Amino acid sequence: MEPIERLLAVFPKRTISLGELEQLIQPFVRTYDEFSEIILRLEAERALEMVKSKGRTTRTPSLAFQYRIHKSRFIEDYHHELQRYQNRLHPAIQLDDYYGKDPSVWNNDVPFILKIDEYLKTHSLPSEPVPAPERSMELVGDEKWITEGDGKKLLERIGLFDRLRIIPVSEPLMLAVHPAKIEEVVQLHLIVENKTTYQALLPTLPDTAFSTLIYGEGKAIISSIEQFSLQYPVKADHRFYYFGDIDREGIAIWHSLAKKQPVSPALPFYRACLQKDPASGKDYQMERADALDAFLAYFAPDEQKQLQELLASGQYYPQEMLKTRELQQIWREWQWTS
């Protein structure tokens, strides 16, 4: 897709004035004749259609004062461009995801994709895992591109993140292990948001059906969960449960984590909290409707109503609402595998 067509494809409005076209195309032309030649060609291709009510200029050649942009024309060219690139790129690079995205995403990504293509054609897919900054430097010459830029998302879009053997750079996962459970086929893991709850539950881990107790450290768990398979390299059917504060922030942490690692709310703990008198003072937290809807889906209708009313009033349940003995009893006695 030509640069000018790319710019028109992502122009935020359906119509464009002649003045806006001049600003858009100015970097690519030097004279009015060159500018008008491009506009008239786009008219002839029906990519730009004159808005008749606005009229045309008296200059020669004459141009319309305003045009409708037929972006479907550009999309067709865009898809042809993707096909051309797919045929020349390393076969490990997949462009299917871009067909459903705005061309601007492709425009931003293609310089990096060409660098990745060069790397793969020179070195092929790596056989040894290395930390993200090292792989990032190898791929695009920027050690922060994967961890701090858009590198991870781009590599996922082209189907390469997992195949490039990238060791995530995040804080180590803080966990305690129940040695007797390591060889079980189905293994349970409990993640708790706060340190107080972690310390309260830790002594009773050997008396539970769980293989690990994981300290989430608030939002840190969203990235540190990536370290789980490295720190606990045990092949099993791993099932995760999460217990956090019953407030909008705690629910949002669970929801963000669940997008990366399937994890169920540890319902016995949450339901025990609902039997207590709530605390007040969280009315300042932002509502995250998608997170709340996903969380409520695990609860019975009466519990859903209670939770909605609780959060709407600015009330909440901190994990510390449950005392040590109660936490331990729930964890030890509940039939988690039923």
Short mmCIF file of C-alpha atoms in Angstrom, two decimals:
data_model
loop_
_atom_site.label_atom_id
_atom_site.label_comp_id
_atom_site.label_asym_id
_atom_site.label_seq_id
_atom_site.Cartn_x
_atom_site.Cartn_y
_atom_site.Cartn_z
CA MET A 1 0.00 0.00 0.00
CA GLU A 2 1.42 3.38 -0.98
CA PRO A 3 2.15 5.80 1.90
CA ILE A 4 -0.57 8.25 0.82
CA GLU A 5 -3.17 5.49 0.58
CA ARG A 6 -2.16 4.26 4.02
CA LEU A 7 -2.74 7.72 5.45
CA LEU A 8 -6.17 7.96 3.80
CA ALA A 9 -7.09 4.48 5.04
CA VAL A 10 -6.61 5.55 8.66
CA PHE A 11 -7.95 9.12 8.30
CA PRO A 12 -10.40 9.53 11.21
CA LYS A 13 -13.30 10.95 9.13
CA ARG A 14 -15.25 9.69 6.11
CA THR A 15 -14.80 12.96 4.26
CA ILE A 16 -11.72 15.07 3.76
CA SER A 17 -11.36 18.68 2.62
CA LEU A 18 -8.93 19.80 -0.04
CA GLY A 19 -6.95 21.66 2.61
CA GLU A 20 -6.66 18.50 4.72
CA LEU A 21 -5.52 16.59 1.64
CA GLU A 22 -2.82 19.21 1.01
CA GLN A 23 -1.51 18.81 4.56
CA LEU A 24 -1.63 15.03 4.31
CA ILE A 25 0.16 14.77 0.96
CA GLN A 26 2.55 17.72 1.32
CA PRO A 27 5.54 15.58 2.44
CA PHE A 28 5.30 13.51 -0.77
CA VAL A 29 4.98 16.21 -3.47
CA ARG A 30 6.76 19.38 -4.52
CA THR A 31 4.35 21.06 -6.94
CA TYR A 32 0.63 21.58 -7.46
CA ASP A 33 0.80 19.49 -10.62
CA GLU A 34 2.18 16.51 -8.69
CA PHE A 35 -0.45 16.99 -5.98
CA SER A 36 -3.34 17.26 -8.44
CA GLU A 37 -2.11 14.24 -10.41
CA ILE A 38 -2.34 12.09 -7.25
CA ILE A 39 -5.81 13.38 -6.35
CA LEU A 40 -7.18 12.89 -9.86
CA ARG A 41 -5.77 9.36 -9.99
CA LEU A 42 -7.53 8.55 -6.69
CA GLU A 43 -10.72 10.06 -8.16
CA ALA A 44 -10.40 7.88 -11.25
CA GLU A 45 -9.92 4.81 -9.06
CA ARG A 46 -13.04 5.85 -7.10
CA ALA A 47 -11.02 5.87 -3.88
CA LEU A 48 -11.95 9.56 -3.54
CA GLU A 49 -15.40 10.78 -4.59
CA MET A 50 -16.23 14.46 -5.02
CA VAL A 51 -18.85 15.92 -2.64
CA LYS A 52 -20.88 17.66 -5.35
CA SER A 53 -22.48 20.22 -3.05
CA LYS A 54 -19.07 21.68 -2.24
CA GLY A 55 -18.04 22.28 -5.85
CA ARG A 56 -14.61 22.36 -7.49
CA THR A 57 -11.73 24.83 -7.71
CA THR A 58 -11.14 27.06 -10.72
CA ARG A 59 -7.47 26.07 -10.95
CA THR A 60 -6.21 23.83 -13.71
CA PRO A 61 -6.42 20.97 -13.24
CA SER A 62 -9.56 21.47 -11.13
CA LEU A 63 -10.01 19.58 -7.84
CA ALA A 64 -13.01 19.18 -5.57
CA PHE A 65 -13.21 21.21 -2.37
CA GLN A 66 -14.24 18.08 -0.45
CA TYR A 67 -14.08 14.32 -1.02
CA ARG A 68 -15.62 11.18 0.41
CA ILE A 69 -13.03 8.53 1.22
CA HIS A 70 -13.96 5.03 0.09
CA LYS A 71 -11.77 3.12 2.50
CA SER A 72 -12.86 -0.26 1.17
CA ARG A 73 -10.71 0.45 -1.89
CA PHE A 74 -7.69 0.86 0.34
CA ILE A 75 -8.57 -2.19 2.43
CA GLU A 76 -8.53 -4.32 -0.72
CA ASP A 77 -5.06 -3.00 -1.55
CA TYR A 78 -4.05 -3.51 2.08
CA HIS A 79 -5.03 -7.18 1.96
CA HIS A 80 -3.10 -7.65 -1.26
CA GLU A 81 -0.08 -6.10 0.43
CA LEU A 82 -0.37 -8.51 3.34
CA GLN A 83 -0.47 -11.41 0.89
CA ARG A 84 2.66 -10.16 -0.86
CA TYR A 85 4.52 -9.86 2.44
CA GLN A 86 3.34 -13.28 3.64
CA ASN A 87 4.84 -14.85 0.53
CA ARG A 88 8.26 -13.28 1.11
CA LEU A 89 8.56 -13.46 4.90
CA HIS A 90 9.97 -16.37 6.90
CA PRO A 91 7.23 -19.05 7.13
CA ALA A 92 7.19 -18.83 10.96
CA ILE A 93 5.81 -15.27 10.70
CA GLN A 94 2.02 -15.31 10.40
CA LEU A 95 0.11 -12.22 9.28
CA ASP A 96 -3.47 -13.54 9.59
CA ASP A 97 -4.21 -11.33 12.60
CA TYR A 98 -3.66 -8.15 10.57
CA TYR A 99 -6.56 -8.81 8.19
CA GLY A 100 -8.98 -7.87 10.94
CA LYS A 101 -7.04 -4.85 12.18
CA ASP A 102 -6.79 -1.24 11.12
CA PRO A 103 -3.99 -0.77 8.55
CA SER A 104 -2.30 1.63 10.96
CA VAL A 105 -1.38 -1.34 13.17
CA TRP A 106 0.37 -2.98 10.22
CA ASN A 107 2.08 0.29 9.28
CA ASN A 108 3.51 0.57 12.79
CA ASP A 109 4.55 -3.08 12.97
CA VAL A 110 6.07 -3.74 9.55
CA PRO A 111 9.51 -2.19 10.24
CA PHE A 112 9.92 -4.51 13.23
CA ILE A 113 8.56 -7.50 11.32
CA LEU A 114 11.19 -7.01 8.64
CA LYS A 115 13.92 -7.04 11.30
CA ILE A 116 12.46 -10.22 12.81
CA ASP A 117 12.32 -11.75 9.33
CA GLU A 118 16.00 -10.99 8.81
CA TYR A 119 16.86 -12.56 12.17
CA LEU A 120 14.91 -15.74 11.42
CA LYS A 121 16.39 -16.11 7.95
CA THR A 122 19.86 -15.76 9.45
CA HIS A 123 19.51 -17.76 12.68
CA SER A 124 16.22 -19.71 12.34
CA LEU A 125 14.05 -20.28 15.43
CA PRO A 126 16.17 -20.40 18.61
CA SER A 127 16.66 -23.67 20.49
CA GLU A 128 17.75 -22.15 23.81
CA PRO A 129 15.66 -19.84 26.01
CA VAL A 130 17.15 -16.45 26.91
CA PRO A 131 15.85 -13.47 28.93
CA ALA A 132 13.54 -11.05 27.16
CA PRO A 133 16.05 -8.12 26.93
CA GLU A 134 18.63 -10.36 25.25
CA ARG A 135 16.15 -11.71 22.72
CA SER A 136 14.77 -8.22 22.16
CA MET A 137 18.26 -6.92 21.33
CA GLU A 138 18.83 -9.80 18.90
CA LEU A 139 15.54 -9.22 17.11
CA VAL A 140 15.28 -5.43 16.73
CA GLY A 141 18.37 -3.91 18.35
CA ASP A 142 16.49 -2.55 21.36
CA GLU A 143 16.77 -4.43 24.65
CA LYS A 144 13.60 -2.81 26.07
CA TRP A 145 11.33 -3.43 23.07
CA ILE A 146 9.73 -6.61 24.45
CA THR A 147 9.51 -5.68 28.14
CA GLU A 148 8.70 -1.97 27.93
CA GLY A 149 7.53 -1.40 24.35
CA ASP A 150 4.98 -3.16 22.17
CA GLY A 151 7.26 -6.07 21.34
CA LYS A 152 5.37 -8.76 23.26
CA LYS A 153 2.04 -7.83 21.63
CA LEU A 154 3.58 -7.75 18.16
CA LEU A 155 5.26 -11.14 18.61
CA GLU A 156 1.96 -12.59 19.81
CA ARG A 157 0.20 -11.10 16.76
CA ILE A 158 2.58 -12.86 14.37
CA GLY A 159 2.51 -16.14 16.35
CA LEU A 160 6.12 -16.03 17.50
CA PHE A 161 6.27 -15.09 21.17
CA ASP A 162 6.18 -18.67 22.48
CA ARG A 163 8.38 -20.00 19.66
CA LEU A 164 11.19 -17.53 20.33
CA ARG A 165 11.99 -19.11 23.72
CA ILE A 166 11.75 -15.86 25.69
CA ILE A 167 12.29 -15.94 29.44
CA PRO A 168 10.01 -13.25 30.94
CA VAL A 169 11.65 -10.60 33.06
CA SER A 170 9.41 -10.09 36.08
CA GLU A 171 9.69 -10.27 39.83
CA PRO A 172 10.18 -13.82 41.14
CA LEU A 173 7.00 -15.59 42.16
CA MET A 174 6.83 -15.93 45.94
CA LEU A 175 5.47 -19.36 46.79
CA ALA A 176 5.58 -22.11 49.38
CA VAL A 177 5.53 -25.76 48.29
CA HIS A 178 3.81 -28.82 49.76
CA PRO A 179 6.40 -31.54 48.87
CA ALA A 180 4.00 -34.46 49.29
CA LYS A 181 1.82 -33.11 46.46
CA ILE A 182 4.52 -32.65 43.81
CA GLU A 183 3.90 -35.95 42.03
CA GLU A 184 0.10 -35.75 41.91
CA VAL A 185 -1.59 -35.65 38.51
CA VAL A 186 -3.98 -32.83 39.47
CA GLN A 187 -2.40 -30.05 41.52
CA LEU A 188 -4.10 -27.13 43.23
CA HIS A 189 -2.51 -23.73 43.82
CA LEU A 190 -3.89 -20.91 45.98
CA ILE A 191 -2.91 -17.31 45.23
CA VAL A 192 -3.65 -14.73 47.93
CA GLU A 193 -3.43 -10.99 47.38
CA ASN A 194 -2.00 -9.82 50.72
CA LYS A 195 0.97 -10.77 52.87
CA THR A 196 -1.07 -11.05 56.10
CA THR A 197 -3.29 -13.73 54.58
CA TYR A 198 -0.27 -15.55 53.14
CA GLN A 199 1.43 -15.67 56.55
CA ALA A 200 -1.78 -16.82 58.23
CA LEU A 201 -2.30 -19.70 55.80
CA LEU A 202 1.33 -20.80 55.45
CA PRO A 203 1.48 -23.06 58.58
CA THR A 204 -1.52 -25.11 57.43
CA LEU A 205 -0.31 -25.75 53.84
CA PRO A 206 0.84 -29.35 54.72
CA ASP A 207 -2.69 -30.13 55.94
CA THR A 208 -4.42 -29.09 52.71
CA ALA A 209 -5.01 -30.56 49.26
CA PHE A 210 -2.88 -27.79 47.70
CA SER A 211 0.58 -28.10 46.16
CA THR A 212 1.54 -24.44 46.62
CA LEU A 213 0.56 -21.26 48.41
CA ILE A 214 1.44 -18.19 46.33
CA TYR A 215 1.78 -14.62 47.62
CA GLY A 216 0.33 -12.36 44.92
CA GLU A 217 1.70 -9.07 46.27
CA GLY A 218 -1.21 -7.09 44.85
CA LYS A 219 -0.84 -6.34 41.15
CA ALA A 220 2.61 -7.94 40.99
CA ILE A 221 1.05 -11.35 40.43
CA ILE A 222 -0.20 -10.28 37.00
CA SER A 223 3.39 -10.36 35.70
CA SER A 224 5.07 -12.70 38.18
CA ILE A 225 2.70 -15.58 37.32
CA GLU A 226 4.80 -15.89 34.14
CA GLN A 227 7.55 -17.36 36.33
CA PHE A 228 5.39 -20.21 37.64
CA SER A 229 6.46 -22.86 35.11
CA LEU A 230 10.12 -21.91 35.58
CA GLN A 231 10.05 -21.92 39.38
CA TYR A 232 7.75 -24.95 39.63
CA PRO A 233 8.67 -27.10 36.59
CA VAL A 234 6.30 -29.92 37.47
CA LYS A 235 4.17 -31.54 34.77
CA ALA A 236 0.60 -31.84 36.03
CA ASP A 237 -2.93 -30.56 35.55
CA HIS A 238 -2.44 -27.27 37.43
CA ARG A 239 -5.55 -25.57 38.78
CA PHE A 240 -5.35 -22.11 40.30
CA TYR A 241 -7.55 -20.38 42.85
CA TYR A 242 -7.40 -16.72 43.88
CA PHE A 243 -8.44 -14.92 47.04
CA GLY A 244 -8.19 -11.14 47.22
CA ASP A 245 -9.90 -8.14 48.75
CA ILE A 246 -13.56 -7.78 47.83
CA ASP A 247 -13.29 -4.32 46.36
CA ARG A 248 -13.05 -3.03 42.82
CA GLU A 249 -9.26 -3.11 42.82
CA GLY A 250 -9.05 -6.65 44.17
CA ILE A 251 -11.58 -7.88 41.62
CA ALA A 252 -9.69 -6.10 38.82
CA ILE A 253 -6.44 -7.82 39.85
CA TRP A 254 -8.14 -11.22 39.68
CA HIS A 255 -9.62 -10.37 36.27
CA SER A 256 -6.28 -9.22 34.80
CA LEU A 257 -4.60 -12.35 36.16
CA ALA A 258 -7.34 -14.59 34.74
CA LYS A 259 -6.67 -13.19 31.26
CA LYS A 260 -3.11 -14.53 31.47
CA GLN A 261 -3.66 -17.67 33.55
CA PRO A 262 -7.01 -19.41 34.08
CA VAL A 263 -7.79 -18.93 37.78
CA SER A 264 -11.03 -19.31 39.71
CA PRO A 265 -12.09 -17.19 42.69
CA ALA A 266 -11.59 -19.20 45.90
CA LEU A 267 -15.31 -19.06 46.69
CA PRO A 268 -15.23 -20.49 50.25
CA PHE A 269 -13.08 -17.55 51.41
CA TYR A 270 -15.17 -14.97 49.58
CA ARG A 271 -18.42 -16.42 50.90
CA ALA A 272 -17.07 -16.39 54.44
CA CYS A 273 -16.37 -12.67 54.04
CA LEU A 274 -19.95 -12.05 52.90
CA GLN A 275 -21.16 -13.28 56.30
CA LYS A 276 -19.28 -10.43 58.03
CA ASP A 277 -20.02 -6.74 58.43
CA PRO A 278 -18.23 -4.84 55.63
CA ALA A 279 -15.80 -1.98 56.01
CA SER A 280 -16.29 1.45 54.41
CA GLY A 281 -14.04 3.82 52.50
CA LYS A 282 -13.45 2.47 48.98
CA ASP A 283 -15.92 4.68 47.12
CA TYR A 284 -13.00 6.37 45.33
CA GLN A 285 -12.06 3.25 43.35
CA MET A 286 -12.91 3.16 39.65
CA GLU A 287 -15.62 0.80 38.50
CA ARG A 288 -14.46 -1.89 36.06
CA ALA A 289 -17.67 -3.34 34.67
CA ASP A 290 -16.06 -6.15 32.66
CA ALA A 291 -14.07 -7.36 35.68
CA LEU A 292 -17.10 -7.22 37.98
CA ASP A 293 -19.34 -9.07 35.51
CA ALA A 294 -16.78 -11.87 35.14
CA PHE A 295 -16.34 -12.11 38.90
CA LEU A 296 -20.08 -12.13 39.70
CA ALA A 297 -20.65 -15.00 37.26
CA TYR A 298 -19.15 -17.39 39.86
CA PHE A 299 -21.72 -16.47 42.54
CA ALA A 300 -25.37 -17.29 43.17
CA PRO A 301 -27.96 -14.60 42.27
CA ASP A 302 -28.47 -13.49 45.90
CA GLU A 303 -24.70 -13.19 46.37
CA GLN A 304 -24.38 -11.21 43.15
CA LYS A 305 -26.94 -8.72 44.41
CA GLN A 306 -25.14 -8.43 47.75
CA LEU A 307 -21.81 -7.79 46.05
CA GLN A 308 -23.24 -5.20 43.65
CA GLU A 309 -24.90 -3.28 46.47
CA LEU A 310 -21.73 -3.51 48.57
CA LEU A 311 -19.48 -2.02 45.88
CA ALA A 312 -22.05 0.61 44.83
CA SER A 313 -22.11 1.92 48.41
CA GLY A 314 -18.31 2.18 48.64
CA GLN A 315 -18.04 -0.68 51.13
CA TYR A 316 -15.63 -3.60 50.88
CA TYR A 317 -14.16 -6.68 52.54
CA PRO A 318 -10.41 -6.76 53.08
CA GLN A 319 -8.86 -10.23 53.25
CA GLU A 320 -7.95 -9.49 56.83
CA MET A 321 -11.68 -9.65 57.64
CA LEU A 322 -11.10 -13.39 58.12
CA LYS A 323 -9.01 -14.28 61.16
CA THR A 324 -6.14 -16.75 61.06
CA ARG A 325 -8.01 -19.68 62.58
CA GLU A 326 -10.99 -19.17 60.25
CA LEU A 327 -8.76 -18.93 57.17
CA GLN A 328 -6.92 -22.09 58.08
CA GLN A 329 -10.10 -24.03 58.83
CA ILE A 330 -11.70 -23.09 55.50
CA TRP A 331 -8.59 -23.99 53.53
CA ARG A 332 -8.04 -27.26 55.38
CA GLU A 333 -11.62 -28.55 55.46
CA TRP A 334 -13.23 -27.42 52.22
CA GLN A 335 -13.63 -30.08 49.51
CA TRP A 336 -11.76 -28.17 46.80
CA THR A 337 -11.76 -31.00 44.28
CA SER A 338 -15.47 -31.77 44.50
#
